[in-house]
Short mmCIF file of C-alpha atoms and ligand atoms in Angstrom, two decimals:
data_model
loop_
_atom_site.label_atom_id
_atom_site.label_comp_id
_atom_site.label_asym_id
_atom_site.label_seq_id
_atom_site.Cartn_x
_atom_site.Cartn_y
_atom_site.Cartn_z
CA MET A 999 44.61 31.22 32.23
CA SER A 1000 41.57 33.46 32.08
CA GLU A 1001 38.94 34.11 34.49
CA ILE A 1002 36.48 32.76 32.12
CA ALA A 1003 38.37 29.48 31.84
CA ASP A 1004 38.65 29.14 35.55
CA GLN A 1005 34.87 29.50 35.94
CA VAL A 1006 33.98 27.04 33.25
CA LYS A 1007 36.29 24.40 34.72
CA LYS A 1008 34.63 24.93 38.13
CA ILE A 1009 31.21 24.62 36.80
CA VAL A 1010 32.04 21.36 34.87
CA ALA A 1011 33.84 20.10 37.94
CA GLU A 1012 30.83 20.65 40.27
CA HIS A 1013 28.23 19.71 37.82
CA LEU A 1014 29.67 16.39 36.61
CA GLY A 1015 31.18 15.44 40.23
CA VAL A 1016 34.61 15.08 38.77
CA GLU A 1017 37.98 16.03 40.33
CA PRO A 1018 39.15 19.43 39.04
CA ALA A 1019 42.33 17.99 37.99
CA LYS A 1020 40.63 16.01 35.30
CA VAL A 1021 38.81 18.89 33.83
CA THR A 1022 41.49 19.97 31.17
CA GLU A 1023 40.80 21.98 28.12
CA ASN A 1024 41.12 18.81 25.96
CA ALA A 1025 38.66 16.79 28.11
CA SER A 1026 35.48 15.70 26.20
CA PHE A 1027 32.43 16.02 28.50
CA ILE A 1028 31.02 12.63 27.40
CA ASP A 1029 34.20 10.56 26.42
CA ASP A 1030 36.58 11.74 29.39
CA LEU A 1031 34.31 13.16 31.96
CA GLY A 1032 31.21 10.71 32.03
CA ALA A 1033 28.57 13.02 31.10
CA ASP A 1034 25.43 11.85 29.38
CA SER A 1035 23.73 13.86 26.56
CA LEU A 1036 21.53 15.41 29.29
CA ASP A 1037 24.29 16.51 31.32
CA THR A 1038 25.84 18.51 28.26
CA VAL A 1039 22.41 20.25 27.95
CA GLU A 1040 22.40 21.13 31.74
CA LEU A 1041 26.07 22.16 31.37
CA VAL A 1042 25.27 24.53 28.57
CA MET A 1043 22.24 25.87 30.77
CA ALA A 1044 24.67 26.32 33.66
CA PHE A 1045 27.02 28.34 31.45
CA GLU A 1046 24.22 30.33 30.24
CA GLU A 1047 23.27 31.35 33.85
CA ALA A 1048 26.83 31.92 35.05
CA PHE A 1049 27.85 34.15 32.07
CA ASN A 1050 24.42 35.82 31.53
CA THR A 1051 24.35 34.80 27.81
CA GLU A 1052 22.42 32.70 25.48
CA ILE A 1053 23.99 29.87 23.64
CA PRO A 1054 21.93 28.93 20.49
CA ASP A 1055 21.20 24.99 20.23
CA ASP A 1056 23.36 24.91 16.83
CA ALA A 1057 26.29 26.38 18.78
CA ALA A 1058 25.80 24.17 21.84
CA GLU A 1059 26.14 21.13 19.62
CA THR A 1060 29.64 22.25 18.64
CA ILE A 1061 30.70 22.44 22.31
CA LEU A 1062 32.07 19.10 23.07
CA THR A 1063 35.04 19.80 25.16
CA VAL A 1064 35.99 22.04 28.07
CA GLY A 1065 38.08 23.90 25.57
CA ASP A 1066 35.03 24.48 23.24
CA ALA A 1067 33.01 26.04 25.93
CA ILE A 1068 35.94 28.32 27.16
CA LYS A 1069 36.49 29.49 23.58
CA PHE A 1070 32.79 30.10 22.85
CA LEU A 1071 32.26 32.05 25.99
CA GLU A 1072 35.38 34.05 25.68
CA LYS A 1073 34.11 35.16 22.26
CA ASN A 1074 30.57 35.51 23.22
CA ALA A 1075 29.92 36.39 26.86
CA ALA A 1076 30.12 40.09 27.83
CA MET B 1319 -1.68 13.84 51.01
CA PHE B 1320 -1.93 15.26 47.48
CA ASP B 1321 -1.11 18.71 48.77
CA LEU B 1322 -0.27 21.17 46.01
CA SER B 1323 0.26 24.32 48.03
CA GLY B 1324 3.01 26.54 46.51
CA LYS B 1325 3.01 24.76 43.31
CA THR B 1326 2.15 26.20 39.80
CA ALA B 1327 0.26 24.62 37.15
CA LEU B 1328 -0.47 25.56 33.40
CA VAL B 1329 -3.51 23.78 31.96
CA THR B 1330 -4.49 23.92 28.52
CA GLY B 1331 -8.10 23.52 27.21
CA ALA B 1332 -9.26 25.05 30.68
CA THR B 1333 -12.46 26.20 28.94
CA GLY B 1334 -13.51 22.57 28.19
CA GLY B 1335 -15.28 20.30 30.30
CA ILE B 1336 -12.23 17.96 31.35
CA GLY B 1337 -9.86 20.98 31.58
CA GLY B 1338 -11.93 23.04 33.71
CA ALA B 1339 -12.22 20.36 36.17
CA ILE B 1340 -8.58 19.79 36.14
CA ALA B 1341 -7.87 23.40 36.85
CA LYS B 1342 -10.30 23.34 39.59
CA ALA B 1343 -8.98 20.43 41.21
CA LEU B 1344 -5.37 21.48 41.07
CA HIS B 1345 -6.48 24.91 42.59
CA ALA B 1346 -8.39 23.31 45.35
CA GLN B 1347 -5.28 21.34 46.31
CA GLY B 1348 -3.56 24.70 46.70
CA ALA B 1349 -1.75 25.15 43.33
CA THR B 1350 -1.58 28.64 41.42
CA VAL B 1351 -2.92 27.84 37.98
CA SER B 1352 -2.67 29.36 34.62
CA LEU B 1353 -5.74 28.67 32.70
CA SER B 1354 -5.27 28.46 28.71
CA GLY B 1355 -7.61 28.18 25.79
CA THR B 1356 -8.77 30.32 22.92
CA ARG B 1357 -12.05 31.64 24.51
CA LYS B 1358 -10.83 34.61 26.57
CA GLU B 1359 -14.17 35.34 28.31
CA ALA B 1360 -14.73 31.80 29.35
CA LEU B 1361 -11.19 31.79 30.84
CA GLU B 1362 -11.93 34.94 32.69
CA ALA B 1363 -15.18 33.66 34.18
CA LEU B 1364 -13.22 30.52 35.32
CA ALA B 1365 -10.69 32.52 36.92
CA ALA B 1366 -13.23 34.76 38.62
CA GLU B 1367 -14.79 31.66 40.04
CA LEU B 1368 -11.44 30.35 41.34
CA GLY B 1369 -10.56 33.71 42.79
CA GLU B 1370 -6.93 34.14 43.99
CA ARG B 1371 -4.19 32.22 42.36
CA ALA B 1372 -5.59 31.94 38.89
CA HIS B 1373 -4.17 33.63 35.59
CA VAL B 1374 -5.64 33.80 32.33
CA LEU B 1375 -3.46 33.13 29.17
CA PRO B 1376 -5.30 32.87 26.12
CA CYS B 1377 -3.41 30.77 23.14
CA ASN B 1378 -4.50 29.16 20.08
CA LEU B 1379 -2.51 26.04 20.04
CA GLY B 1380 -2.87 25.57 16.28
CA VAL B 1381 -0.34 28.47 15.81
CA ALA B 1382 3.26 27.55 16.48
CA GLU B 1383 4.33 31.24 17.55
CA GLU B 1384 1.61 31.35 20.19
CA VAL B 1385 2.41 27.85 21.47
CA GLU B 1386 6.13 29.06 21.90
CA LYS B 1387 4.89 31.98 23.91
CA LEU B 1388 2.54 30.09 26.31
CA VAL B 1389 5.23 28.64 28.75
CA PRO B 1390 7.36 31.89 28.88
CA ASP B 1391 3.98 33.65 29.50
CA ALA B 1392 3.12 31.23 32.45
CA GLU B 1393 6.56 31.44 33.78
CA ALA B 1394 6.23 35.18 33.81
CA ALA B 1395 2.90 35.10 35.48
CA MET B 1396 3.45 32.52 38.16
CA GLY B 1397 7.44 32.49 38.48
CA GLN B 1398 7.65 29.04 37.14
CA VAL B 1399 5.69 26.07 35.91
CA ASP B 1400 5.92 22.92 38.15
CA ILE B 1401 2.87 21.02 36.50
CA LEU B 1402 2.09 21.27 32.83
CA VAL B 1403 -1.15 19.70 31.84
CA ASN B 1404 -1.59 19.17 28.06
CA ASN B 1405 -5.26 18.80 27.98
CA ALA B 1406 -6.62 20.75 24.92
CA GLY B 1407 -7.71 18.53 22.15
CA ILE B 1408 -10.09 18.42 19.24
CA THR B 1409 -11.65 15.87 16.99
CA ARG B 1410 -12.28 15.83 13.27
CA ASP B 1411 -13.71 12.57 12.72
CA ASN B 1412 -14.26 10.85 9.48
CA ILE B 1413 -13.89 7.38 7.99
CA PHE B 1414 -10.46 6.94 6.85
CA MET B 1415 -11.10 7.11 3.26
CA ARG B 1416 -12.75 10.53 3.69
CA LEU B 1417 -10.28 11.85 5.95
CA THR B 1418 -8.78 15.06 4.43
CA ASP B 1419 -5.31 16.15 4.90
CA GLU B 1420 -6.67 19.21 6.68
CA ALA B 1421 -8.57 17.24 9.23
CA TRP B 1422 -5.48 15.07 9.83
CA ASP B 1423 -3.01 18.17 10.18
CA GLN B 1424 -5.37 20.06 12.33
CA VAL B 1425 -5.55 17.14 14.83
CA ILE B 1426 -1.99 16.52 14.91
CA ALA B 1427 -1.15 20.07 15.30
CA VAL B 1428 -3.56 20.93 18.12
CA ASN B 1429 -3.44 17.51 19.93
CA LEU B 1430 0.16 16.40 19.65
CA THR B 1431 2.56 19.13 18.18
CA SER B 1432 1.48 21.59 20.83
CA ALA B 1433 1.89 19.02 23.49
CA PHE B 1434 5.57 18.56 22.03
CA ARG B 1435 6.19 22.20 21.93
CA LEU B 1436 4.90 22.94 25.45
CA SER B 1437 6.69 20.10 27.04
CA ARG B 1438 10.00 20.95 25.35
CA ALA B 1439 9.73 24.57 26.79
CA ALA B 1440 8.65 23.54 30.32
CA VAL B 1441 10.99 20.77 30.90
CA ARG B 1442 14.05 22.97 30.67
CA SER B 1443 13.40 24.75 33.95
CA MET B 1444 11.92 21.67 35.58
CA MET B 1445 15.08 19.81 34.82
CA ARG B 1446 17.13 22.74 36.48
CA ARG B 1447 14.99 22.50 39.59
CA ARG B 1448 15.22 18.88 39.67
CA ALA B 1449 11.37 18.76 40.04
CA GLY B 1450 8.20 18.85 37.78
CA ARG B 1451 5.30 17.01 36.40
CA ILE B 1452 4.04 16.85 32.86
CA ILE B 1453 0.62 15.28 32.26
CA SER B 1454 -0.89 14.66 29.03
CA ILE B 1455 -4.75 13.79 28.46
CA THR B 1456 -4.67 11.03 25.85
CA SER B 1457 -7.63 8.74 25.30
CA ILE B 1458 -8.62 5.25 25.53
CA VAL B 1459 -9.02 5.28 21.60
CA GLY B 1460 -5.26 5.93 21.52
CA VAL B 1461 -4.59 2.45 22.66
CA THR B 1462 -7.65 0.54 21.30
CA GLY B 1463 -8.21 2.48 18.10
CA ASN B 1464 -11.78 3.58 16.88
CA ALA B 1465 -13.34 3.58 13.69
CA GLY B 1466 -13.86 7.04 12.24
CA GLN B 1467 -10.89 8.52 14.31
CA GLY B 1468 -7.84 7.62 12.40
CA ASN B 1469 -6.40 10.90 12.90
CA TYR B 1470 -7.47 11.48 16.62
CA ALA B 1471 -6.20 7.99 17.66
CA ALA B 1472 -3.03 8.56 15.87
CA ALA B 1473 -2.35 11.82 17.89
CA LYS B 1474 -3.39 10.21 21.25
CA ALA B 1475 -1.22 7.01 20.76
CA ALA B 1476 1.68 9.27 19.87
CA MET B 1477 1.36 11.26 22.86
CA ILE B 1478 1.88 8.10 24.86
CA GLY B 1479 4.99 7.32 23.01
CA MET B 1480 6.31 10.75 23.24
CA SER B 1481 5.74 10.74 27.15
CA LYS B 1482 7.38 7.63 27.55
CA SER B 1483 10.50 8.82 25.67
CA LEU B 1484 10.76 11.92 27.46
CA ALA B 1485 10.16 10.24 30.72
CA GLN B 1486 13.08 8.15 30.24
CA GLU B 1487 15.36 11.10 29.54
CA VAL B 1488 14.43 13.18 32.48
CA ALA B 1489 13.39 10.76 35.18
CA SER B 1490 17.04 11.04 36.98
CA ARG B 1491 16.27 14.64 37.20
CA GLY B 1492 13.00 14.40 39.44
CA VAL B 1493 10.75 15.24 36.51
CA THR B 1494 7.84 12.72 35.77
CA VAL B 1495 5.99 12.37 32.43
CA ASN B 1496 2.76 10.53 32.55
CA CYS B 1497 -0.55 10.33 30.43
CA VAL B 1498 -4.08 10.12 31.74
CA ALA B 1499 -6.50 8.16 29.20
CA PRO B 1500 -10.18 8.85 29.80
CA GLY B 1501 -12.87 6.56 28.72
CA PHE B 1502 -16.31 7.85 28.02
CA ILE B 1503 -16.74 11.13 30.08
CA ALA B 1504 -19.92 13.08 30.35
CA THR B 1505 -19.40 16.39 28.88
CA PRO B 1506 -21.57 18.59 26.53
CA MET B 1507 -20.54 16.40 23.80
CA THR B 1508 -21.98 13.09 25.56
CA ASP B 1509 -25.05 14.94 26.41
CA ALA B 1510 -26.09 15.16 23.03
CA LEU B 1511 -26.31 11.28 22.79
CA ASN B 1512 -29.92 9.76 22.60
CA GLU B 1513 -31.03 7.25 25.18
CA LYS B 1514 -30.25 4.28 22.78
CA GLN B 1515 -26.79 5.55 21.97
CA ARG B 1516 -26.17 6.03 25.79
CA GLU B 1517 -27.45 2.56 26.61
CA SER B 1518 -25.25 0.73 24.09
CA ILE B 1519 -22.15 2.77 25.37
CA LEU B 1520 -22.98 1.92 29.00
CA LYS B 1521 -23.15 -1.85 28.08
CA ALA B 1522 -19.41 -1.65 27.47
CA VAL B 1523 -18.70 -0.01 30.97
CA PRO B 1524 -18.52 -2.27 33.72
CA ALA B 1525 -18.96 0.67 36.12
CA ALA B 1526 -22.23 1.29 34.45
CA ARG B 1527 -21.99 4.86 34.31
CA LEU B 1528 -20.10 7.44 32.25
CA GLY B 1529 -17.05 9.05 33.76
CA SER B 1530 -17.27 12.72 35.19
CA PRO B 1531 -14.45 15.30 34.35
CA ALA B 1532 -13.91 15.19 38.04
CA ASP B 1533 -12.70 11.45 37.84
CA ILE B 1534 -10.09 12.60 35.22
CA ALA B 1535 -9.11 15.62 37.42
CA ASN B 1536 -8.54 13.34 40.43
CA ALA B 1537 -6.28 11.22 38.58
CA CYS B 1538 -4.28 14.38 37.52
CA VAL B 1539 -4.04 15.59 41.04
CA TYR B 1540 -2.44 12.42 42.04
CA LEU B 1541 0.14 12.43 39.28
CA ALA B 1542 0.93 16.07 40.08
CA SER B 1543 1.51 15.38 43.73
CA ASP B 1544 4.74 14.64 45.52
CA GLU B 1545 3.22 11.16 46.33
CA ALA B 1546 3.55 10.13 42.75
CA GLY B 1547 7.11 10.88 42.44
CA TYR B 1548 7.98 7.36 41.56
CA VAL B 1549 5.52 6.91 38.70
CA THR B 1550 6.56 7.97 35.47
CA GLY B 1551 6.08 6.99 31.68
CA GLN B 1552 2.72 5.39 32.64
CA THR B 1553 -0.78 5.77 31.35
CA LEU B 1554 -3.46 6.00 33.86
CA HIS B 1555 -6.75 4.72 32.33
CA VAL B 1556 -9.55 6.20 33.86
CA ASN B 1557 -12.52 4.33 32.04
CA GLY B 1558 -14.74 2.58 34.62
CA GLY B 1559 -13.27 -0.82 33.32
CA MET B 1560 -14.33 -0.38 29.79
CA ALA B 1561 -10.68 -1.48 28.78
CA MET B 1562 -8.42 -2.99 31.08
CA ILE B 1563 -4.90 -2.85 29.81
N1 NAP C 1291 -14.86 13.96 26.83
C1 NAP C 1291 -14.54 12.57 26.59
O1 NAP C 1291 -15.18 11.66 26.75
C2 NAP C 1291 -12.95 12.40 26.42
C3 NAP C 1291 -12.51 11.08 26.23
C4 NAP C 1291 -11.08 10.87 25.99
C5 NAP C 1291 -10.26 11.72 25.86
N2 NAP C 1291 -10.69 13.16 26.14
C6 NAP C 1291 -9.77 14.13 25.82
O2 NAP C 1291 -9.81 14.92 27.01
C7 NAP C 1291 -9.20 16.41 26.67
C8 NAP C 1291 -10.42 17.39 27.19
O3 NAP C 1291 -11.54 17.02 26.38
P1 NAP C 1291 -13.06 17.56 26.63
O4 NAP C 1291 -13.98 16.56 26.72
O5 NAP C 1291 -12.92 18.46 28.00
O6 NAP C 1291 -13.17 18.76 25.44
P2 NAP C 1291 -13.81 20.05 25.20
O7 NAP C 1291 -14.88 20.27 26.28
O8 NAP C 1291 -14.36 20.11 23.76
O9 NAP C 1291 -12.73 21.21 25.26
C9 NAP C 1291 -11.63 21.11 24.41
C10 NAP C 1291 -10.69 22.19 25.22
O10 NAP C 1291 -9.58 22.23 23.92
C11 NAP C 1291 -9.27 23.61 23.75
N3 NAP C 1291 -8.93 23.88 22.43
C12 NAP C 1291 -9.47 23.27 21.20
N4 NAP C 1291 -8.92 23.78 20.29
C13 NAP C 1291 -7.95 24.58 20.52
C14 NAP C 1291 -6.81 25.50 20.14
N5 NAP C 1291 -6.70 25.38 18.68
N6 NAP C 1291 -6.07 26.23 20.80
C15 NAP C 1291 -6.34 26.33 22.16
N7 NAP C 1291 -7.19 25.49 22.82
C16 NAP C 1291 -7.91 24.72 21.98
C17 NAP C 1291 -10.69 24.20 24.04
O11 NAP C 1291 -10.48 25.71 24.14
P3 NAP C 1291 -11.43 26.74 23.57
O12 NAP C 1291 -12.77 26.25 23.46
O13 NAP C 1291 -11.33 27.81 24.40
O14 NAP C 1291 -10.83 26.96 22.26
C18 NAP C 1291 -11.33 23.46 25.17
O15 NAP C 1291 -10.77 24.16 26.21
C19 NAP C 1291 -9.12 16.29 25.18
O16 NAP C 1291 -7.81 16.37 24.91
C20 NAP C 1291 -9.91 15.05 24.75
O17 NAP C 1291 -9.29 14.57 23.60
C21 NAP C 1291 -12.06 13.57 26.27
#
């Protein structure tokens, strides 16, 4: 597993207060991890901060699962 | 009580009667303030009067690009924006049938759309910090309506609905969003009234006096304070009892 994937999962688990084991790549933030829409905005902000990158709103809207976030950041984070 | 030491505030319309009083009151409670308006010299004069902890950020709220820059500029000047006061406002009065598209669009842009853009920009980092205050100056006429002010009343009513919606979204993040609704406030505008007009206005005000800009500023200090942390989505009417809602 990539370093980015590890870090993403850690941020998600911490932010949403869920067990790390539940944070699988297929897990949907809203359907599986109990996030509300504001949580997803905050997660995106947390990713931006942690990876020192900018995630535009139209990209943020396509990040629905843990895997989506990892894929986006692997492609775009320096 | 109501200590704002260490807090930072962005006040639009700070060159105006009410905005100037709001900026002074927040500053007197210890806040660092960013003063915004279109008249740079008037802003600089106010900043000089306040002394330390005052920044001047000119901005035309009718121009989208300038509006989008204002919160980042304030964050650059003060580190962050803890308190946003959407106070700037204009009137372009006319009876409804004579209300032009231009008068409608200008009032909506300056009074409403700018407040939307500034709130959207400021709430981001407030949410992250789990703290923040957004205060918008609406008007009694946003609730009661007023002949000749269809555009202005629409913008002021919309401000209330917008604030209530945002308040619901961010309440769990420690950010409160409220409105202050002035009644008749003594400003250069009301100074121009003649004795007869003044008398008929005062008949409608149980307190039997016009409000002062400080009356509005004091309400803002309260809503900006930690003590008001459980107050959100509200409209605080400051009108001498003119309308009891
Ligand atoms: N006075 C009352 O009785 C009363 C009653 C109810 C509600 N209110 C509300 O209270 C607020 C303040 O009113 P006020 O009586 O203090 O009015 P004011 O003295 O006329 O001040 C209006 C302020 O808005 C600013 N402004 C206007 N157009 C702008 C633009 N395009 N870009 C940036 N700033 C702009 C002005 O800045 P510049 O001059 O520097 O352009 C000025 O600082 C307004 O929202 C008003 O609707 C007032």
